[in-house]
């Protein structure tokens, strides 16, 4: 899907000012409200915009520990283990991966002891062979997509 300069400007506003109305976006951009709404609808339909809700902080919810847990799975059990991971509330994301392990999970916990409890729960899932855990010390680059949006929305040949 092609993202042009206007789409990029709309996406920037959606990221930076998510509570602003479409009418206000149109005023800021100097285009008709219907144009902005049509662009947003197309971006949603094309899967560029996938959600419109608040971004929550696990730390503010009492889970300041962040760990990445690699899960090695018995051959043929990837789908079952993946489904079972969804029942663990402390797993906030899980991905099938290549390399060291079969699944990579992003886990949040209240403290080190709670993290150990979550890992023990993972180890007991049928089909899990072993896990390897890495604890995040500090976030260096927060989740962001605006630089990518801007790079995609640039016209060819412009820096």
Short mmCIF file of N, CA and C in Angstrom, two decimals:
data_model
loop_
_atom_site.label_atom_id
_atom_site.label_comp_id
_atom_site.label_asym_id
_atom_site.label_seq_id
_atom_site.Cartn_x
_atom_site.Cartn_y
_atom_site.Cartn_z
N UNK A 1 0.83 -1.18 0.00
CA UNK A 1 0.00 0.00 0.00
C UNK A 1 0.87 1.24 0.00
N UNK A 2 0.60 2.15 -0.89
CA UNK A 2 1.38 3.38 -0.98
C UNK A 2 0.88 4.39 0.06
N UNK A 3 1.81 4.97 0.77
CA UNK A 3 1.52 6.02 1.74
C UNK A 3 2.14 7.30 1.19
N UNK A 4 1.30 8.30 0.94
CA UNK A 4 1.84 9.54 0.38
C UNK A 4 2.08 10.57 1.48
N UNK A 5 2.45 11.77 1.07
CA UNK A 5 2.80 12.82 2.03
C UNK A 5 1.62 13.20 2.93
N UNK A 6 0.41 13.28 2.38
CA UNK A 6 -0.76 13.61 3.21
C UNK A 6 -1.05 12.50 4.21
N UNK A 7 -0.96 11.25 3.75
CA UNK A 7 -1.14 10.13 4.68
C UNK A 7 -0.14 10.22 5.83
N UNK A 8 1.10 10.54 5.51
CA UNK A 8 2.15 10.66 6.52
C UNK A 8 1.82 11.76 7.52
N UNK A 9 1.33 12.88 7.02
CA UNK A 9 0.97 13.98 7.92
C UNK A 9 -0.21 13.60 8.80
N UNK A 10 -1.17 12.87 8.26
CA UNK A 10 -2.32 12.40 9.04
C UNK A 10 -1.84 11.42 10.11
N UNK A 11 -0.99 10.47 9.72
CA UNK A 11 -0.50 9.49 10.69
C UNK A 11 0.30 10.16 11.81
N UNK A 12 1.09 11.16 11.46
CA UNK A 12 1.83 11.91 12.49
C UNK A 12 0.86 12.51 13.50
N UNK A 13 -0.20 13.15 13.01
CA UNK A 13 -1.19 13.74 13.91
C UNK A 13 -1.87 12.68 14.77
N UNK A 14 -2.22 11.55 14.17
CA UNK A 14 -2.86 10.48 14.93
C UNK A 14 -1.95 9.96 16.04
N UNK A 15 -0.64 9.90 15.77
CA UNK A 15 0.32 9.44 16.77
C UNK A 15 0.55 10.51 17.84
N UNK A 16 0.75 11.73 17.42
CA UNK A 16 1.12 12.80 18.35
C UNK A 16 -0.06 13.43 19.07
N UNK A 17 -1.24 13.42 18.45
CA UNK A 17 -2.43 14.03 19.04
C UNK A 17 -3.63 13.08 18.89
N UNK A 18 -3.59 11.92 19.54
CA UNK A 18 -4.61 10.90 19.29
C UNK A 18 -6.02 11.28 19.73
N UNK A 19 -6.17 12.24 20.60
CA UNK A 19 -7.51 12.60 21.09
C UNK A 19 -8.14 13.76 20.33
N UNK A 20 -7.48 14.22 19.30
CA UNK A 20 -7.97 15.35 18.51
C UNK A 20 -9.03 14.85 17.53
N UNK A 21 -10.00 15.70 17.22
CA UNK A 21 -11.07 15.32 16.30
C UNK A 21 -10.59 15.35 14.84
N UNK A 22 -11.33 14.65 13.99
CA UNK A 22 -11.03 14.67 12.56
C UNK A 22 -11.19 16.09 12.03
N UNK A 23 -12.17 16.81 12.53
CA UNK A 23 -12.37 18.21 12.10
C UNK A 23 -11.13 19.05 12.41
N UNK A 24 -10.54 18.85 13.60
CA UNK A 24 -9.34 19.60 13.97
C UNK A 24 -8.14 19.17 13.13
N UNK A 25 -8.02 17.87 12.85
CA UNK A 25 -6.95 17.41 11.96
C UNK A 25 -7.06 18.11 10.62
N UNK A 26 -8.27 18.19 10.09
CA UNK A 26 -8.49 18.83 8.79
C UNK A 26 -8.07 20.29 8.83
N UNK A 27 -8.42 20.97 9.93
CA UNK A 27 -8.04 22.39 10.07
C UNK A 27 -6.53 22.54 10.09
N UNK A 28 -5.85 21.68 10.87
CA UNK A 28 -4.39 21.74 10.98
C UNK A 28 -3.73 21.48 9.62
N UNK A 29 -4.27 20.52 8.89
CA UNK A 29 -3.68 20.12 7.61
C UNK A 29 -4.10 21.02 6.45
N UNK A 30 -5.17 21.77 6.65
CA UNK A 30 -5.65 22.65 5.58
C UNK A 30 -6.35 21.90 4.46
N UNK A 31 -7.02 20.80 4.83
CA UNK A 31 -7.78 20.02 3.84
C UNK A 31 -9.19 19.79 4.38
N UNK A 32 -10.06 19.32 3.52
CA UNK A 32 -11.45 19.08 3.92
C UNK A 32 -11.55 17.93 4.93
N UNK A 33 -12.52 18.07 5.85
CA UNK A 33 -12.74 17.03 6.84
C UNK A 33 -13.03 15.68 6.17
N UNK A 34 -13.82 15.70 5.12
CA UNK A 34 -14.15 14.47 4.40
C UNK A 34 -12.92 13.80 3.81
N UNK A 35 -11.96 14.60 3.36
CA UNK A 35 -10.71 14.05 2.82
C UNK A 35 -9.94 13.33 3.91
N UNK A 36 -9.83 13.97 5.08
CA UNK A 36 -9.10 13.35 6.19
C UNK A 36 -9.79 12.06 6.61
N UNK A 37 -11.13 12.11 6.75
CA UNK A 37 -11.86 10.92 7.17
C UNK A 37 -11.72 9.79 6.14
N UNK A 38 -11.78 10.12 4.86
CA UNK A 38 -11.62 9.11 3.82
C UNK A 38 -10.23 8.48 3.87
N UNK A 39 -9.21 9.31 4.11
CA UNK A 39 -7.83 8.79 4.22
C UNK A 39 -7.70 7.87 5.43
N UNK A 40 -8.25 8.28 6.57
CA UNK A 40 -8.18 7.45 7.78
C UNK A 40 -8.90 6.13 7.53
N UNK A 41 -10.08 6.19 6.93
CA UNK A 41 -10.83 4.96 6.63
C UNK A 41 -10.02 4.03 5.73
N UNK A 42 -9.36 4.59 4.70
CA UNK A 42 -8.55 3.76 3.80
C UNK A 42 -7.36 3.16 4.53
N UNK A 43 -6.70 3.96 5.38
CA UNK A 43 -5.55 3.46 6.14
C UNK A 43 -5.97 2.33 7.09
N UNK A 44 -7.17 2.44 7.65
CA UNK A 44 -7.68 1.34 8.49
C UNK A 44 -8.00 0.12 7.65
N UNK A 45 -8.68 0.33 6.54
CA UNK A 45 -9.08 -0.77 5.66
C UNK A 45 -7.86 -1.51 5.11
N UNK A 46 -6.79 -0.76 4.80
CA UNK A 46 -5.57 -1.35 4.25
C UNK A 46 -4.66 -1.94 5.33
N UNK A 47 -5.05 -1.81 6.60
CA UNK A 47 -4.28 -2.41 7.67
C UNK A 47 -3.09 -1.59 8.15
N UNK A 48 -2.98 -0.34 7.69
CA UNK A 48 -1.90 0.52 8.17
C UNK A 48 -2.21 0.93 9.61
N UNK A 49 -3.43 1.35 9.87
CA UNK A 49 -3.90 1.64 11.22
C UNK A 49 -4.58 0.38 11.73
N UNK A 50 -4.04 -0.18 12.80
CA UNK A 50 -4.58 -1.46 13.29
C UNK A 50 -5.31 -1.35 14.62
N UNK A 51 -5.18 -0.23 15.31
CA UNK A 51 -5.85 -0.06 16.60
C UNK A 51 -5.99 1.41 16.90
N UNK A 52 -6.98 1.73 17.70
CA UNK A 52 -7.17 3.11 18.14
C UNK A 52 -7.58 3.08 19.60
N UNK A 53 -6.65 2.80 20.45
CA UNK A 53 -6.95 2.76 21.87
C UNK A 53 -5.78 3.29 22.66
N UNK A 54 -5.94 3.35 23.97
CA UNK A 54 -4.84 3.86 24.78
C UNK A 54 -3.67 2.88 24.82
N UNK A 55 -2.48 3.41 24.97
CA UNK A 55 -1.29 2.59 25.19
C UNK A 55 -1.10 2.51 26.69
N UNK A 56 -1.10 1.30 27.23
CA UNK A 56 -1.04 1.11 28.67
C UNK A 56 0.38 0.81 29.12
N UNK A 57 0.68 1.16 30.35
CA UNK A 57 1.99 0.92 30.94
C UNK A 57 1.91 -0.25 31.91
N UNK A 58 2.57 -1.37 31.59
CA UNK A 58 2.60 -2.48 32.55
C UNK A 58 3.20 -2.06 33.90
N UNK A 59 4.22 -1.19 33.87
CA UNK A 59 4.84 -0.73 35.11
C UNK A 59 3.82 0.01 35.98
N UNK A 60 3.01 0.87 35.37
CA UNK A 60 1.99 1.60 36.12
C UNK A 60 0.90 0.67 36.63
N UNK A 61 0.77 -0.48 36.00
CA UNK A 61 -0.20 -1.50 36.44
C UNK A 61 0.42 -2.45 37.46
N UNK A 62 1.60 -2.09 37.97
CA UNK A 62 2.24 -2.90 39.01
C UNK A 62 3.15 -4.00 38.51
N UNK A 63 3.54 -3.95 37.23
CA UNK A 63 4.40 -4.96 36.63
C UNK A 63 5.61 -4.29 35.96
N UNK A 64 6.56 -3.80 36.77
CA UNK A 64 7.69 -3.05 36.21
C UNK A 64 8.81 -3.90 35.61
N UNK A 65 8.81 -5.20 35.88
CA UNK A 65 9.86 -6.07 35.35
C UNK A 65 9.47 -6.52 33.94
N UNK A 66 10.37 -6.34 32.99
CA UNK A 66 10.15 -6.78 31.61
C UNK A 66 11.21 -7.80 31.26
N UNK A 67 10.77 -8.93 30.74
CA UNK A 67 11.70 -9.98 30.33
C UNK A 67 11.28 -10.52 28.97
N UNK A 68 12.28 -11.02 28.26
CA UNK A 68 12.05 -11.70 26.99
C UNK A 68 12.38 -13.17 27.23
N UNK A 69 11.39 -14.02 27.04
CA UNK A 69 11.57 -15.44 27.33
C UNK A 69 11.50 -16.21 26.01
N UNK A 70 12.61 -16.88 25.68
CA UNK A 70 12.66 -17.76 24.52
C UNK A 70 12.11 -19.11 24.96
N UNK A 71 11.22 -19.67 24.17
CA UNK A 71 10.60 -20.95 24.51
C UNK A 71 10.92 -21.96 23.41
N UNK A 72 11.54 -23.05 23.81
CA UNK A 72 11.81 -24.15 22.88
C UNK A 72 10.67 -25.15 23.01
N UNK A 73 10.15 -25.58 21.86
CA UNK A 73 8.94 -26.41 21.83
C UNK A 73 9.23 -27.74 21.16
N UNK A 74 8.62 -28.80 21.67
CA UNK A 74 8.70 -30.11 21.04
C UNK A 74 8.13 -30.01 19.63
N UNK A 75 8.82 -30.64 18.66
CA UNK A 75 8.34 -30.58 17.28
C UNK A 75 6.89 -31.02 17.18
N UNK A 76 6.14 -30.26 16.39
CA UNK A 76 4.74 -30.60 16.17
C UNK A 76 3.79 -30.01 17.20
N UNK A 77 4.31 -29.28 18.18
CA UNK A 77 3.45 -28.74 19.24
C UNK A 77 3.44 -27.21 19.28
N UNK A 78 3.93 -26.58 18.25
CA UNK A 78 4.04 -25.12 18.25
C UNK A 78 2.68 -24.45 18.40
N UNK A 79 1.68 -24.90 17.67
CA UNK A 79 0.36 -24.27 17.74
C UNK A 79 -0.25 -24.44 19.13
N UNK A 80 -0.14 -25.64 19.72
CA UNK A 80 -0.73 -25.86 21.05
C UNK A 80 -0.05 -24.99 22.10
N UNK A 81 1.28 -24.93 22.05
CA UNK A 81 2.01 -24.10 23.02
C UNK A 81 1.67 -22.63 22.79
N UNK A 82 1.62 -22.21 21.55
CA UNK A 82 1.25 -20.82 21.25
C UNK A 82 -0.13 -20.48 21.80
N UNK A 83 -1.08 -21.40 21.64
CA UNK A 83 -2.43 -21.17 22.19
C UNK A 83 -2.40 -21.12 23.71
N UNK A 84 -1.59 -21.99 24.33
CA UNK A 84 -1.51 -22.03 25.80
C UNK A 84 -0.89 -20.74 26.35
N UNK A 85 0.03 -20.14 25.62
CA UNK A 85 0.64 -18.90 26.08
C UNK A 85 -0.40 -17.79 26.25
N UNK A 86 -1.44 -17.84 25.44
CA UNK A 86 -2.49 -16.82 25.52
C UNK A 86 -3.23 -16.86 26.85
N UNK A 87 -3.12 -17.96 27.59
CA UNK A 87 -3.81 -18.06 28.89
C UNK A 87 -2.97 -17.49 30.04
N UNK A 88 -1.76 -17.04 29.75
CA UNK A 88 -0.88 -16.49 30.78
C UNK A 88 -0.96 -14.96 30.67
N UNK A 89 -1.61 -14.30 31.62
CA UNK A 89 -1.83 -12.85 31.49
C UNK A 89 -0.55 -12.02 31.47
N UNK A 90 0.52 -12.52 32.05
CA UNK A 90 1.77 -11.77 32.08
C UNK A 90 2.51 -11.80 30.75
N UNK A 91 2.08 -12.64 29.84
CA UNK A 91 2.66 -12.65 28.48
C UNK A 91 1.89 -11.61 27.67
N UNK A 92 2.59 -10.54 27.30
CA UNK A 92 1.92 -9.47 26.58
C UNK A 92 2.12 -9.56 25.07
N UNK A 93 3.09 -10.37 24.63
CA UNK A 93 3.30 -10.64 23.21
C UNK A 93 4.02 -11.97 23.06
N UNK A 94 3.78 -12.63 21.95
CA UNK A 94 4.51 -13.87 21.64
C UNK A 94 4.63 -13.99 20.13
N UNK A 95 5.81 -14.42 19.70
CA UNK A 95 6.10 -14.53 18.27
C UNK A 95 6.77 -15.86 17.98
N UNK A 96 6.44 -16.48 16.84
CA UNK A 96 7.23 -17.58 16.32
C UNK A 96 8.50 -16.98 15.76
N UNK A 97 9.64 -17.61 16.01
CA UNK A 97 10.92 -17.04 15.57
C UNK A 97 11.82 -18.10 14.96
N UNK A 98 12.88 -17.63 14.32
CA UNK A 98 13.97 -18.50 13.90
C UNK A 98 15.10 -18.30 14.90
N UNK A 99 16.09 -19.14 14.84
CA UNK A 99 17.24 -18.97 15.73
C UNK A 99 17.09 -19.78 17.00
N UNK A 100 17.54 -19.20 18.13
CA UNK A 100 17.56 -19.90 19.41
C UNK A 100 16.21 -19.99 20.06
N UNK A 101 15.46 -21.01 19.75
CA UNK A 101 14.13 -21.20 20.31
C UNK A 101 13.09 -21.17 19.21
N UNK A 102 11.87 -21.48 19.60
CA UNK A 102 10.78 -21.51 18.64
C UNK A 102 9.83 -20.33 18.81
N UNK A 103 9.72 -19.85 20.05
CA UNK A 103 8.83 -18.74 20.36
C UNK A 103 9.61 -17.71 21.18
N UNK A 104 9.28 -16.45 20.98
CA UNK A 104 9.84 -15.38 21.80
C UNK A 104 8.66 -14.68 22.45
N UNK A 105 8.67 -14.63 23.78
CA UNK A 105 7.59 -13.97 24.48
C UNK A 105 8.11 -12.73 25.19
N UNK A 106 7.24 -11.76 25.31
CA UNK A 106 7.52 -10.56 26.10
C UNK A 106 6.68 -10.71 27.36
N UNK A 107 7.35 -10.77 28.50
CA UNK A 107 6.69 -11.08 29.77
C UNK A 107 6.88 -9.90 30.72
N UNK A 108 5.82 -9.55 31.44
CA UNK A 108 5.92 -8.53 32.48
C UNK A 108 5.62 -9.20 33.82
N UNK A 109 6.25 -8.65 34.88
CA UNK A 109 6.08 -9.24 36.21
C UNK A 109 6.18 -8.15 37.28
N UNK A 110 5.67 -8.49 38.47
CA UNK A 110 5.73 -7.55 39.60
C UNK A 110 7.14 -7.40 40.14
N UNK A 111 7.88 -8.53 40.16
CA UNK A 111 9.24 -8.55 40.70
C UNK A 111 9.91 -9.82 40.21
N UNK A 112 11.17 -10.04 40.64
CA UNK A 112 11.93 -11.21 40.17
C UNK A 112 11.26 -12.52 40.58
N UNK A 113 10.72 -12.57 41.79
CA UNK A 113 10.04 -13.78 42.24
C UNK A 113 8.81 -14.09 41.41
N UNK A 114 8.05 -13.08 41.08
CA UNK A 114 6.87 -13.26 40.23
C UNK A 114 7.29 -13.72 38.84
N UNK A 115 8.38 -13.15 38.30
CA UNK A 115 8.89 -13.59 37.00
C UNK A 115 9.25 -15.07 37.05
N UNK A 116 9.90 -15.50 38.12
CA UNK A 116 10.24 -16.91 38.25
C UNK A 116 8.97 -17.77 38.25
N UNK A 117 7.92 -17.33 38.93
CA UNK A 117 6.66 -18.07 38.94
C UNK A 117 6.07 -18.20 37.53
N UNK A 118 6.14 -17.11 36.78
CA UNK A 118 5.62 -17.14 35.40
C UNK A 118 6.44 -18.12 34.56
N UNK A 119 7.75 -18.08 34.70
CA UNK A 119 8.61 -18.99 33.93
C UNK A 119 8.33 -20.44 34.31
N UNK A 120 8.16 -20.70 35.60
CA UNK A 120 7.83 -22.07 36.04
C UNK A 120 6.50 -22.53 35.42
N UNK A 121 5.56 -21.61 35.31
CA UNK A 121 4.28 -21.95 34.67
C UNK A 121 4.50 -22.29 33.20
N UNK A 122 5.38 -21.56 32.52
CA UNK A 122 5.66 -21.84 31.12
C UNK A 122 6.32 -23.20 30.95
N UNK A 123 7.27 -23.50 31.82
CA UNK A 123 7.99 -24.77 31.73
C UNK A 123 7.05 -25.96 31.87
N UNK A 124 5.98 -25.78 32.62
CA UNK A 124 5.03 -26.88 32.85
C UNK A 124 4.02 -27.06 31.73
N UNK A 125 3.99 -26.17 30.76
CA UNK A 125 3.06 -26.32 29.64
C UNK A 125 3.44 -27.54 28.81
N UNK A 126 2.47 -28.37 28.44
CA UNK A 126 2.77 -29.52 27.57
C UNK A 126 3.38 -29.06 26.26
N UNK A 127 4.50 -29.65 25.89
CA UNK A 127 5.17 -29.31 24.64
C UNK A 127 6.34 -28.36 24.82
N UNK A 128 6.50 -27.76 26.01
CA UNK A 128 7.63 -26.86 26.25
C UNK A 128 8.82 -27.69 26.70
N UNK A 129 9.94 -27.57 25.99
CA UNK A 129 11.16 -28.30 26.31
C UNK A 129 12.00 -27.53 27.31
N UNK A 130 12.24 -26.23 27.01
CA UNK A 130 13.03 -25.39 27.92
C UNK A 130 12.77 -23.93 27.58
N UNK A 131 13.20 -23.08 28.49
CA UNK A 131 13.10 -21.64 28.27
C UNK A 131 14.45 -20.99 28.53
N UNK A 132 14.62 -19.81 27.99
CA UNK A 132 15.80 -18.98 28.27
C UNK A 132 15.30 -17.55 28.44
N UNK A 133 15.68 -16.93 29.54
CA UNK A 133 15.12 -15.63 29.89
C UNK A 133 16.18 -14.54 29.88
N UNK A 134 15.81 -13.40 29.34
CA UNK A 134 16.64 -12.20 29.35
C UNK A 134 15.81 -11.08 29.95
N UNK A 135 16.32 -10.43 30.99
CA UNK A 135 15.60 -9.35 31.65
C UNK A 135 16.07 -8.02 31.08
N UNK A 136 15.11 -7.18 30.73
CA UNK A 136 15.42 -5.85 30.22
C UNK A 136 15.82 -4.95 31.39
N UNK A 137 16.91 -4.23 31.23
CA UNK A 137 17.38 -3.33 32.28
C UNK A 137 16.80 -1.93 32.11
N UNK A 138 16.81 -1.42 30.89
CA UNK A 138 16.33 -0.07 30.63
C UNK A 138 15.89 0.02 29.17
N UNK A 139 14.80 0.71 28.94
CA UNK A 139 14.33 0.92 27.57
C UNK A 139 15.20 2.00 26.93
N UNK A 140 15.82 1.67 25.82
CA UNK A 140 16.69 2.62 25.12
C UNK A 140 15.98 3.32 23.97
N UNK A 141 15.12 2.61 23.27
CA UNK A 141 14.31 3.20 22.20
C UNK A 141 12.89 2.71 22.43
N UNK A 142 12.00 3.61 22.83
CA UNK A 142 10.61 3.17 23.05
C UNK A 142 9.96 2.75 21.74
N UNK A 143 8.93 1.93 21.86
CA UNK A 143 8.20 1.50 20.67
C UNK A 143 7.78 2.74 19.90
N UNK A 144 8.10 2.76 18.63
CA UNK A 144 7.80 3.92 17.79
C UNK A 144 7.64 3.48 16.36
N UNK A 145 6.81 4.18 15.64
CA UNK A 145 6.64 3.91 14.22
C UNK A 145 6.71 5.18 13.38
N UNK A 146 6.66 6.34 14.02
CA UNK A 146 6.67 7.58 13.26
C UNK A 146 7.89 7.72 12.34
N UNK A 147 9.11 7.41 12.79
CA UNK A 147 10.24 7.50 11.84
C UNK A 147 10.06 6.60 10.61
N UNK A 148 9.48 5.42 10.80
CA UNK A 148 9.22 4.53 9.67
C UNK A 148 8.16 5.13 8.76
N UNK A 149 7.09 5.65 9.35
CA UNK A 149 6.03 6.28 8.56
C UNK A 149 6.61 7.40 7.71
N UNK A 150 7.45 8.22 8.34
CA UNK A 150 8.04 9.34 7.61
C UNK A 150 8.97 8.86 6.49
N UNK A 151 9.72 7.80 6.74
CA UNK A 151 10.61 7.26 5.71
C UNK A 151 9.81 6.68 4.55
N UNK A 152 8.72 5.99 4.85
CA UNK A 152 7.88 5.39 3.81
C UNK A 152 7.15 6.47 3.02
N UNK A 153 6.76 7.54 3.70
CA UNK A 153 5.98 8.59 3.05
C UNK A 153 6.78 9.58 2.25
N UNK A 154 8.10 9.51 2.35
CA UNK A 154 8.96 10.43 1.57
C UNK A 154 8.86 10.12 0.10
N UNK A 155 8.94 11.14 -0.66
CA UNK A 155 8.96 10.95 -2.12
C UNK A 155 10.30 10.37 -2.52
N UNK A 156 10.34 9.49 -3.52
CA UNK A 156 11.62 8.95 -3.97
C UNK A 156 12.58 10.05 -4.36
N UNK A 157 13.83 9.90 -3.91
CA UNK A 157 14.86 10.87 -4.26
C UNK A 157 15.00 11.99 -3.26
N UNK A 158 14.13 12.03 -2.20
CA UNK A 158 14.27 13.07 -1.19
C UNK A 158 14.89 12.45 0.06
N UNK A 159 15.77 13.17 0.74
CA UNK A 159 16.45 12.63 1.93
C UNK A 159 15.53 12.55 3.13
#
